[in-house]
Amino acid sequence: MQPTFVLVHGAFANSFSFAPLQAELGLLGHRSVAVDLPGHGFAATFTRAYQAPQDPAGLATAPGAIKGVTLADNAAHLIGILERAKRNGPVILLSHSRGGVTATAAANARPDLIDRIVYVSAWCPVALDVGDYYAEPEMATVDVASLALAIAGNPAELGLLRTNFRTADPDALAAFKAAFLADGTDDEFLTFLNTFQPDENLDVGTSNDRAQAATWGRIPKTYVRLADDTSLPLALQDRLIREGDELTPDNPYDVRTLPGSHLKWLTDPAPAARVLGELATLLS
């Protein structure tokens, strides 16, 4: 039967970012569904303080719907979608960036629902928790301070992470572009930035949510490296692949590589769609 691609977005993103990729997949004859994790998509909070002219004080203090959302909530939501998709045949679960944490948690819990798991420059923690990887040499080139220039409010007080993606600060915009879409035009970058939502939850899991050999480890898996990614550097992607292979040496990653930055594969999705189409044929 024809597989269904289930697509899981990263931090501050939503199902909307997958629309160009879904169009390419559809034109190649593939079925897909893009997920909005809890507090994302039309469930996101866009306060009036975020509109123009902005109210910085209001933006820093306004409550957000994503407060209190946990990784367990994300995984449970995704599992519900996987259960529905599985009724129609094989399922290929694809995640990007921080979405890999949710995909891994779902795979740990319900490997029976997934026929192949695909990470596109995505987090799949094995040896460390996600936050601890940031202190490792592979992440030394990531300028976390510059990416924090647009943080709004105190995450501890808000109970969420809020970023002002509508900032006009040239330094913050330059940092975002360098991290996410350095190989895109300014128009592409600003268009993508305006699909982001300001709020993200704070829970990226614990050691209990790392990939587990007995469950996650029995699912056929692919890692699509993004060769020019600077927010999740190639060195870190390769480390995650290596650690996954060490965890399940009898079921190593099928590794593919695409050129481009963290978001280029979504603004120019035809190459990625072709790779995914090849993976679909492996289930036939």
PDB file of C-alpha atoms in Angstrom:
ATOM      1  CA  MET A   1       0.000   0.000   0.000  1.00  0.00           C
ATOM      2  CA  GLN A   2       1.044   3.597  -0.552  1.00  0.00           C
ATOM      3  CA  PRO A   3       2.864   5.013   2.480  1.00  0.00           C
ATOM      4  CA  THR A   4       1.798   8.190   4.235  1.00  0.00           C
ATOM      5  CA  PHE A   5       4.473  10.737   5.119  1.00  0.00           C
ATOM      6  CA  VAL A   6       3.820  12.300   8.531  1.00  0.00           C
ATOM      7  CA  LEU A   7       5.790  15.547   8.795  1.00  0.00           C
ATOM      8  CA  VAL A   8       6.811  17.069  12.143  1.00  0.00           C
ATOM      9  CA  HIS A   9       8.006  20.673  12.331  1.00  0.00           C
ATOM     10  CA  GLY A  10      10.733  22.207  14.451  1.00  0.00           C
ATOM     11  CA  ALA A  11      10.780  24.946  17.082  1.00  0.00           C
ATOM     12  CA  PHE A  12       8.607  28.018  16.482  1.00  0.00           C
ATOM     13  CA  ALA A  13       7.407  26.435  13.232  1.00  0.00           C
ATOM     14  CA  ASN A  14       4.136  24.770  12.241  1.00  0.00           C
ATOM     15  CA  SER A  15       2.547  22.697   9.520  1.00  0.00           C
ATOM     16  CA  PHE A  16       2.459  25.703   7.172  1.00  0.00           C
ATOM     17  CA  SER A  17       6.200  25.475   6.501  1.00  0.00           C
ATOM     18  CA  PHE A  18       5.728  22.079   4.857  1.00  0.00           C
ATOM     19  CA  ALA A  19       3.256  23.311   2.208  1.00  0.00           C
ATOM     20  CA  PRO A  20       5.813  23.586  -0.647  1.00  0.00           C
ATOM     21  CA  LEU A  21       7.248  20.152   0.193  1.00  0.00           C
ATOM     22  CA  GLN A  22       3.768  18.627   0.329  1.00  0.00           C
ATOM     23  CA  ALA A  23       3.016  20.091  -3.085  1.00  0.00           C
ATOM     24  CA  GLU A  24       6.138  18.446  -4.522  1.00  0.00           C
ATOM     25  CA  LEU A  25       5.329  15.145  -2.834  1.00  0.00           C
ATOM     26  CA  GLY A  26       1.776  15.280  -4.154  1.00  0.00           C
ATOM     27  CA  LEU A  27       2.970  15.930  -7.691  1.00  0.00           C
ATOM     28  CA  LEU A  28       5.171  12.851  -7.369  1.00  0.00           C
ATOM     29  CA  GLY A  29       2.137  10.844  -6.281  1.00  0.00           C
ATOM     30  CA  HIS A  30       2.850  10.654  -2.551  1.00  0.00           C
ATOM     31  CA  ARG A  31       0.438  11.156   0.331  1.00  0.00           C
ATOM     32  CA  SER A  32       1.465  13.339   3.265  1.00  0.00           C
ATOM     33  CA  VAL A  33       0.100  15.009   6.370  1.00  0.00           C
ATOM     34  CA  ALA A  34       1.811  17.895   8.167  1.00  0.00           C
ATOM     35  CA  VAL A  35       1.386  17.957  11.929  1.00  0.00           C
ATOM     36  CA  ASP A  36       0.781  20.954  14.174  1.00  0.00           C
ATOM     37  CA  LEU A  37       2.102  20.053  17.603  1.00  0.00           C
ATOM     38  CA  PRO A  38       0.134  21.375  20.620  1.00  0.00           C
ATOM     39  CA  GLY A  39       0.255  25.153  20.805  1.00  0.00           C
ATOM     40  CA  HIS A  40       1.260  25.444  17.157  1.00  0.00           C
ATOM     41  CA  GLY A  41      -0.512  26.410  13.963  1.00  0.00           C
ATOM     42  CA  PHE A  42      -3.954  27.870  14.624  1.00  0.00           C
ATOM     43  CA  ALA A  43      -3.543  26.982  18.299  1.00  0.00           C
ATOM     44  CA  ALA A  44      -0.621  29.423  18.611  1.00  0.00           C
ATOM     45  CA  THR A  45      -0.779  32.722  20.486  1.00  0.00           C
ATOM     46  CA  PHE A  46      -0.296  35.928  18.497  1.00  0.00           C
ATOM     47  CA  THR A  47      -0.934  38.786  20.893  1.00  0.00           C
ATOM     48  CA  ARG A  48      -1.926  42.310  19.835  1.00  0.00           C
ATOM     49  CA  ALA A  49       1.389  43.394  21.339  1.00  0.00           C
ATOM     50  CA  TYR A  50       3.088  41.426  18.541  1.00  0.00           C
ATOM     51  CA  GLN A  51       1.315  43.473  15.862  1.00  0.00           C
ATOM     52  CA  ALA A  52       2.614  46.770  14.493  1.00  0.00           C
ATOM     53  CA  PRO A  53       3.285  49.116  16.103  1.00  0.00           C
ATOM     54  CA  GLN A  54       4.579  46.639  18.643  1.00  0.00           C
ATOM     55  CA  ASP A  55       4.156  46.952  22.395  1.00  0.00           C
ATOM     56  CA  PRO A  56       7.425  45.586  23.835  1.00  0.00           C
ATOM     57  CA  ALA A  57       6.205  45.631  27.427  1.00  0.00           C
ATOM     58  CA  GLY A  58       2.999  43.828  26.520  1.00  0.00           C
ATOM     59  CA  LEU A  59       4.861  41.301  24.396  1.00  0.00           C
ATOM     60  CA  ALA A  60       7.175  40.521  27.302  1.00  0.00           C
ATOM     61  CA  THR A  61       4.334  39.761  29.695  1.00  0.00           C
ATOM     62  CA  ALA A  62       1.313  38.495  27.744  1.00  0.00           C
ATOM     63  CA  PRO A  63       0.404  34.864  28.497  1.00  0.00           C
ATOM     64  CA  GLY A  64       0.799  32.226  25.807  1.00  0.00           C
ATOM     65  CA  ALA A  65      -1.231  29.089  25.111  1.00  0.00           C
ATOM     66  CA  ILE A  66       1.863  26.914  24.829  1.00  0.00           C
ATOM     67  CA  LYS A  67       2.754  27.404  28.500  1.00  0.00           C
ATOM     68  CA  GLY A  68       2.825  24.038  30.228  1.00  0.00           C
ATOM     69  CA  VAL A  69       2.966  21.978  27.039  1.00  0.00           C
ATOM     70  CA  THR A  70       5.413  19.126  27.530  1.00  0.00           C
ATOM     71  CA  LEU A  71       7.319  16.749  25.320  1.00  0.00           C
ATOM     72  CA  ALA A  72       4.940  14.040  26.529  1.00  0.00           C
ATOM     73  CA  ASP A  73       2.022  16.121  25.240  1.00  0.00           C
ATOM     74  CA  ASN A  74       3.732  16.478  21.867  1.00  0.00           C
ATOM     75  CA  ALA A  75       4.476  12.767  21.655  1.00  0.00           C
ATOM     76  CA  ALA A  76       0.923  11.791  22.617  1.00  0.00           C
ATOM     77  CA  HIS A  77      -0.493  14.134  19.981  1.00  0.00           C
ATOM     78  CA  LEU A  78       1.829  12.719  17.339  1.00  0.00           C
ATOM     79  CA  ILE A  79       1.026   9.127  18.308  1.00  0.00           C
ATOM     80  CA  GLY A  80      -2.670   9.859  17.807  1.00  0.00           C
ATOM     81  CA  ILE A  81      -1.933  11.029  14.259  1.00  0.00           C
ATOM     82  CA  LEU A  82       0.313   8.046  13.591  1.00  0.00           C
ATOM     83  CA  GLU A  83      -2.455   5.695  14.711  1.00  0.00           C
ATOM     84  CA  ARG A  84      -4.866   7.247  12.222  1.00  0.00           C
ATOM     85  CA  ALA A  85      -2.321   7.249   9.409  1.00  0.00           C
ATOM     86  CA  LYS A  86      -1.360   3.627  10.037  1.00  0.00           C
ATOM     87  CA  ARG A  87      -4.936   2.506   9.263  1.00  0.00           C
ATOM     88  CA  ASN A  88      -4.262   3.448   5.640  1.00  0.00           C
ATOM     89  CA  GLY A  89      -0.983   1.616   5.200  1.00  0.00           C
ATOM     90  CA  PRO A  90       2.728   2.124   5.918  1.00  0.00           C
ATOM     91  CA  VAL A  91       3.890   5.282   7.663  1.00  0.00           C
ATOM     92  CA  ILE A  92       7.085   7.243   7.127  1.00  0.00           C
ATOM     93  CA  LEU A  93       7.649   9.643  10.022  1.00  0.00           C
ATOM     94  CA  LEU A  94       9.774  12.668   9.082  1.00  0.00           C
ATOM     95  CA  SER A  95      10.985  15.306  11.503  1.00  0.00           C
ATOM     96  CA  HIS A  96      13.022  18.479  11.192  1.00  0.00           C
ATOM     97  CA  SER A  97      15.160  20.252  13.756  1.00  0.00           C
ATOM     98  CA  ARG A  98      13.608  20.168  17.255  1.00  0.00           C
ATOM     99  CA  GLY A  99      10.782  18.043  15.874  1.00  0.00           C
ATOM    100  CA  GLY A 100      13.219  15.139  16.035  1.00  0.00           C
ATOM    101  CA  VAL A 101      12.892  15.096  19.822  1.00  0.00           C
ATOM    102  CA  THR A 102       9.140  14.523  19.530  1.00  0.00           C
ATOM    103  CA  ALA A 103       9.561  11.947  16.760  1.00  0.00           C
ATOM    104  CA  THR A 104      12.102  10.050  18.868  1.00  0.00           C
ATOM    105  CA  ALA A 105       9.802  10.049  21.893  1.00  0.00           C
ATOM    106  CA  ALA A 106       6.934   8.725  19.767  1.00  0.00           C
ATOM    107  CA  ALA A 107       9.186   6.056  18.274  1.00  0.00           C
ATOM    108  CA  ASN A 108      10.313   4.994  21.732  1.00  0.00           C
ATOM    109  CA  ALA A 109       6.692   4.535  22.770  1.00  0.00           C
ATOM    110  CA  ARG A 110       5.059   3.120  19.619  1.00  0.00           C
ATOM    111  CA  PRO A 111       7.547   1.687  17.114  1.00  0.00           C
ATOM    112  CA  ASP A 112       4.741  -0.453  15.702  1.00  0.00           C
ATOM    113  CA  LEU A 113       3.198   2.638  14.114  1.00  0.00           C
ATOM    114  CA  ILE A 114       6.295   3.640  12.116  1.00  0.00           C
ATOM    115  CA  ASP A 115       7.688   1.831   9.072  1.00  0.00           C
ATOM    116  CA  ARG A 116      10.593   4.231   8.574  1.00  0.00           C
ATOM    117  CA  ILE A 117      11.738   7.247  10.583  1.00  0.00           C
ATOM    118  CA  VAL A 118      13.491  10.100   8.787  1.00  0.00           C
ATOM    119  CA  TYR A 119      15.439  12.889  10.430  1.00  0.00           C
ATOM    120  CA  VAL A 120      16.224  15.966   8.323  1.00  0.00           C
ATOM    121  CA  SER A 121      18.929  17.810  10.247  1.00  0.00           C
ATOM    122  CA  ALA A 122      16.917  16.919  13.322  1.00  0.00           C
ATOM    123  CA  TRP A 123      17.656  16.177  16.948  1.00  0.00           C
ATOM    124  CA  CYS A 124      17.828  12.527  17.929  1.00  0.00           C
ATOM    125  CA  PRO A 125      19.577  12.541  21.298  1.00  0.00           C
ATOM    126  CA  VAL A 126      21.403   9.355  22.222  1.00  0.00           C
ATOM    127  CA  ALA A 127      24.387   9.972  24.510  1.00  0.00           C
ATOM    128  CA  LEU A 128      23.306  13.315  25.990  1.00  0.00           C
ATOM    129  CA  ASP A 129      20.210  15.383  26.629  1.00  0.00           C
ATOM    130  CA  VAL A 130      19.562  18.018  23.956  1.00  0.00           C
ATOM    131  CA  GLY A 131      20.670  20.941  26.115  1.00  0.00           C
ATOM    132  CA  ASP A 132      23.954  19.253  26.968  1.00  0.00           C
ATOM    133  CA  TYR A 133      24.959  18.933  23.315  1.00  0.00           C
ATOM    134  CA  TYR A 134      25.216  22.736  23.166  1.00  0.00           C
ATOM    135  CA  ALA A 135      28.326  22.553  25.367  1.00  0.00           C
ATOM    136  CA  GLU A 136      29.986  20.059  23.038  1.00  0.00           C
ATOM    137  CA  PRO A 137      32.634  20.964  20.409  1.00  0.00           C
ATOM    138  CA  GLU A 138      30.275  20.171  17.526  1.00  0.00           C
ATOM    139  CA  MET A 139      28.073  23.123  18.541  1.00  0.00           C
ATOM    140  CA  ALA A 140      30.916  25.594  19.144  1.00  0.00           C
ATOM    141  CA  THR A 141      30.178  27.490  15.918  1.00  0.00           C
ATOM    142  CA  VAL A 142      26.562  28.247  16.918  1.00  0.00           C
ATOM    143  CA  ASP A 143      26.261  31.825  18.192  1.00  0.00           C
ATOM    144  CA  VAL A 144      23.539  31.337  20.779  1.00  0.00           C
ATOM    145  CA  ALA A 145      23.917  34.884  22.083  1.00  0.00           C
ATOM    146  CA  SER A 146      23.132  36.466  18.719  1.00  0.00           C
ATOM    147  CA  LEU A 147      20.070  34.250  18.310  1.00  0.00           C
ATOM    148  CA  ALA A 148      18.860  35.515  21.709  1.00  0.00           C
ATOM    149  CA  LEU A 149      18.846  39.159  20.610  1.00  0.00           C
ATOM    150  CA  ALA A 150      15.106  38.981  19.871  1.00  0.00           C
ATOM    151  CA  ILE A 151      14.029  37.107  23.007  1.00  0.00           C
ATOM    152  CA  ALA A 152      10.991  38.778  24.567  1.00  0.00           C
ATOM    153  CA  GLY A 153      10.275  38.476  28.275  1.00  0.00           C
ATOM    154  CA  ASN A 154      11.681  36.122  30.889  1.00  0.00           C
ATOM    155  CA  PRO A 155      11.119  32.462  29.949  1.00  0.00           C
ATOM    156  CA  ALA A 156      11.017  31.442  33.621  1.00  0.00           C
ATOM    157  CA  GLU A 157       8.230  33.929  34.309  1.00  0.00           C
ATOM    158  CA  LEU A 158       6.304  33.329  31.075  1.00  0.00           C
ATOM    159  CA  GLY A 159       6.663  29.555  31.265  1.00  0.00           C
ATOM    160  CA  LEU A 160       7.606  29.516  27.586  1.00  0.00           C
ATOM    161  CA  LEU A 161      10.251  30.788  25.190  1.00  0.00           C
ATOM    162  CA  ARG A 162       9.113  33.891  23.265  1.00  0.00           C
ATOM    163  CA  THR A 163      10.993  35.353  20.299  1.00  0.00           C
ATOM    164  CA  ASN A 164      10.083  38.538  18.468  1.00  0.00           C
ATOM    165  CA  PHE A 165      10.469  37.383  14.875  1.00  0.00           C
ATOM    166  CA  ARG A 166       8.913  40.673  13.740  1.00  0.00           C
ATOM    167  CA  THR A 167      11.832  42.642  15.140  1.00  0.00           C
ATOM    168  CA  ALA A 168      13.427  45.331  12.981  1.00  0.00           C
ATOM    169  CA  ASP A 169      16.773  44.984  14.799  1.00  0.00           C
ATOM    170  CA  PRO A 170      19.285  44.540  11.956  1.00  0.00           C
ATOM    171  CA  ASP A 171      21.672  42.523  14.130  1.00  0.00           C
ATOM    172  CA  ALA A 172      18.945  40.086  15.174  1.00  0.00           C
ATOM    173  CA  LEU A 173      17.711  39.702  11.599  1.00  0.00           C
ATOM    174  CA  ALA A 174      21.251  39.129  10.353  1.00  0.00           C
ATOM    175  CA  ALA A 175      21.769  36.456  13.014  1.00  0.00           C
ATOM    176  CA  PHE A 176      18.536  34.698  12.070  1.00  0.00           C
ATOM    177  CA  LYS A 177      19.389  34.730   8.376  1.00  0.00           C
ATOM    178  CA  ALA A 178      22.904  33.418   8.979  1.00  0.00           C
ATOM    179  CA  ALA A 179      21.575  30.623  11.159  1.00  0.00           C
ATOM    180  CA  PHE A 180      18.559  29.535   9.151  1.00  0.00           C
ATOM    181  CA  LEU A 181      18.678  30.617   5.504  1.00  0.00           C
ATOM    182  CA  ALA A 182      22.024  32.139   4.601  1.00  0.00           C
ATOM    183  CA  ASP A 183      21.695  30.733   1.083  1.00  0.00           C
ATOM    184  CA  GLY A 184      18.271  32.265   0.489  1.00  0.00           C
ATOM    185  CA  THR A 185      17.304  35.681  -0.755  1.00  0.00           C
ATOM    186  CA  ASP A 186      16.265  38.395   1.680  1.00  0.00           C
ATOM    187  CA  ASP A 187      12.681  38.065   0.457  1.00  0.00           C
ATOM    188  CA  GLU A 188      12.693  34.291   1.006  1.00  0.00           C
ATOM    189  CA  PHE A 189      14.167  34.769   4.461  1.00  0.00           C
ATOM    190  CA  LEU A 190      11.630  37.391   5.574  1.00  0.00           C
ATOM    191  CA  THR A 191       8.763  35.376   4.112  1.00  0.00           C
ATOM    192  CA  PHE A 192       9.806  32.267   6.032  1.00  0.00           C
ATOM    193  CA  LEU A 193      10.407  34.288   9.198  1.00  0.00           C
ATOM    194  CA  ASN A 194       6.817  35.507   9.011  1.00  0.00           C
ATOM    195  CA  THR A 195       5.539  31.912   9.069  1.00  0.00           C
ATOM    196  CA  PHE A 196       7.156  31.417  12.483  1.00  0.00           C
ATOM    197  CA  GLN A 197       5.134  31.826  15.652  1.00  0.00           C
ATOM    198  CA  PRO A 198       6.626  33.693  18.611  1.00  0.00           C
ATOM    199  CA  ASP A 199       6.129  31.086  21.350  1.00  0.00           C
ATOM    200  CA  GLU A 200       7.721  27.690  21.944  1.00  0.00           C
ATOM    201  CA  ASN A 201       7.498  25.329  24.914  1.00  0.00           C
ATOM    202  CA  LEU A 202      10.448  24.796  27.220  1.00  0.00           C
ATOM    203  CA  ASP A 203      10.468  20.998  27.500  1.00  0.00           C
ATOM    204  CA  VAL A 204      13.054  19.242  25.325  1.00  0.00           C
ATOM    205  CA  GLY A 205      13.045  16.044  27.358  1.00  0.00           C
ATOM    206  CA  THR A 206      15.334  14.205  29.738  1.00  0.00           C
ATOM    207  CA  SER A 207      17.595  11.186  29.536  1.00  0.00           C
ATOM    208  CA  ASN A 208      14.465   9.029  29.553  1.00  0.00           C
ATOM    209  CA  ASP A 209      13.510  10.535  26.189  1.00  0.00           C
ATOM    210  CA  ARG A 210      16.719   9.653  24.376  1.00  0.00           C
ATOM    211  CA  ALA A 211      16.579   7.050  21.612  1.00  0.00           C
ATOM    212  CA  GLN A 212      16.025   3.562  23.057  1.00  0.00           C
ATOM    213  CA  ALA A 213      17.551   0.564  21.347  1.00  0.00           C
ATOM    214  CA  ALA A 214      14.708  -1.856  22.136  1.00  0.00           C
ATOM    215  CA  THR A 215      11.985   0.263  20.520  1.00  0.00           C
ATOM    216  CA  TRP A 216      13.258   3.198  18.454  1.00  0.00           C
ATOM    217  CA  GLY A 217      16.219   1.069  17.474  1.00  0.00           C
ATOM    218  CA  ARG A 218      14.206  -1.511  15.577  1.00  0.00           C
ATOM    219  CA  ILE A 219      12.669   0.995  13.129  1.00  0.00           C
ATOM    220  CA  PRO A 220      14.438   1.429   9.758  1.00  0.00           C
ATOM    221  CA  LYS A 221      15.881   4.933   9.853  1.00  0.00           C
ATOM    222  CA  THR A 222      17.271   7.556   7.532  1.00  0.00           C
ATOM    223  CA  TYR A 223      19.206  10.698   8.350  1.00  0.00           C
ATOM    224  CA  VAL A 224      19.188  13.445   5.738  1.00  0.00           C
ATOM    225  CA  ARG A 225      22.198  15.661   6.336  1.00  0.00           C
ATOM    226  CA  LEU A 226      21.966  19.334   5.372  1.00  0.00           C
ATOM    227  CA  ALA A 227      25.489  20.136   4.260  1.00  0.00           C
ATOM    228  CA  ASP A 228      25.401  23.896   4.862  1.00  0.00           C
ATOM    229  CA  ASP A 229      23.353  23.994   8.071  1.00  0.00           C
ATOM    230  CA  THR A 230      24.832  26.381  10.631  1.00  0.00           C
ATOM    231  CA  SER A 231      22.155  26.154  13.340  1.00  0.00           C
ATOM    232  CA  LEU A 232      22.526  22.375  13.634  1.00  0.00           C
ATOM    233  CA  PRO A 233      26.052  22.019  12.208  1.00  0.00           C
ATOM    234  CA  LEU A 234      27.097  19.126  10.035  1.00  0.00           C
ATOM    235  CA  ALA A 235      29.530  17.988  12.728  1.00  0.00           C
ATOM    236  CA  LEU A 236      26.648  17.622  15.169  1.00  0.00           C
ATOM    237  CA  GLN A 237      24.459  15.876  12.596  1.00  0.00           C
ATOM    238  CA  ASP A 238      27.292  13.394  11.992  1.00  0.00           C
ATOM    239  CA  ARG A 239      27.713  12.844  15.724  1.00  0.00           C
ATOM    240  CA  LEU A 240      24.010  12.052  16.112  1.00  0.00           C
ATOM    241  CA  ILE A 241      24.275   9.588  13.237  1.00  0.00           C
ATOM    242  CA  ARG A 242      27.356   7.980  14.751  1.00  0.00           C
ATOM    243  CA  GLU A 243      25.774   7.665  18.186  1.00  0.00           C
ATOM    244  CA  GLY A 244      22.611   6.188  16.699  1.00  0.00           C
ATOM    245  CA  ASP A 245      24.639   3.623  14.784  1.00  0.00           C
ATOM    246  CA  GLU A 246      26.578   2.716  17.923  1.00  0.00           C
ATOM    247  CA  LEU A 247      23.302   2.216  19.782  1.00  0.00           C
ATOM    248  CA  THR A 248      21.895  -0.101  17.085  1.00  0.00           C
ATOM    249  CA  PRO A 249      24.821  -1.427  15.025  1.00  0.00           C
ATOM    250  CA  ASP A 250      22.579  -3.985  13.324  1.00  0.00           C
ATOM    251  CA  ASN A 251      20.225  -1.224  12.171  1.00  0.00           C
ATOM    252  CA  PRO A 252      22.377   1.735  11.104  1.00  0.00           C
ATOM    253  CA  TYR A 253      21.129   4.920   9.531  1.00  0.00           C
ATOM    254  CA  ASP A 254      20.624   5.128   5.805  1.00  0.00           C
ATOM    255  CA  VAL A 255      22.392   8.463   5.267  1.00  0.00           C
ATOM    256  CA  ARG A 256      21.542  10.956   2.537  1.00  0.00           C
ATOM    257  CA  THR A 257      22.914  14.462   2.017  1.00  0.00           C
ATOM    258  CA  LEU A 258      21.321  17.568   0.549  1.00  0.00           C
ATOM    259  CA  PRO A 259      23.069  20.883  -0.057  1.00  0.00           C
ATOM    260  CA  GLY A 260      21.800  23.946   1.693  1.00  0.00           C
ATOM    261  CA  SER A 261      21.002  25.588   4.996  1.00  0.00           C
ATOM    262  CA  HIS A 262      18.583  24.670   7.777  1.00  0.00           C
ATOM    263  CA  LEU A 263      15.542  25.926   5.839  1.00  0.00           C
ATOM    264  CA  LYS A 264      16.642  25.803   2.188  1.00  0.00           C
ATOM    265  CA  TRP A 265      15.230  22.291   1.705  1.00  0.00           C
ATOM    266  CA  LEU A 266      11.796  23.728   2.560  1.00  0.00           C
ATOM    267  CA  THR A 267      11.989  26.788   0.288  1.00  0.00           C
ATOM    268  CA  ASP A 268      13.406  24.671  -2.560  1.00  0.00           C
ATOM    269  CA  PRO A 269      11.771  21.302  -1.808  1.00  0.00           C
ATOM    270  CA  ALA A 270      12.091  19.396  -5.088  1.00  0.00           C
ATOM    271  CA  PRO A 271      15.428  17.678  -4.205  1.00  0.00           C
ATOM    272  CA  ALA A 272      14.124  16.612  -0.810  1.00  0.00           C
ATOM    273  CA  ALA A 273      10.883  15.332  -2.337  1.00  0.00           C
ATOM    274  CA  ARG A 274      12.863  13.147  -4.728  1.00  0.00           C
ATOM    275  CA  VAL A 275      14.867  11.666  -1.836  1.00  0.00           C
ATOM    276  CA  LEU A 276      11.671  10.969   0.081  1.00  0.00           C
ATOM    277  CA  GLY A 277      10.153   9.384  -2.991  1.00  0.00           C
ATOM    278  CA  GLU A 278      13.111   7.009  -3.119  1.00  0.00           C
ATOM    279  CA  LEU A 279      12.521   6.090   0.521  1.00  0.00           C
ATOM    280  CA  ALA A 280       8.860   5.373  -0.224  1.00  0.00           C
ATOM    281  CA  THR A 281       9.887   2.785  -2.809  1.00  0.00           C
ATOM    282  CA  LEU A 282      11.791   0.897  -0.107  1.00  0.00           C
ATOM    283  CA  LEU A 283       8.439   0.007   1.482  1.00  0.00           C
ATOM    284  CA  SER A 284       6.965  -1.460  -1.681  1.00  0.00           C
TER     285      SER A 284
END
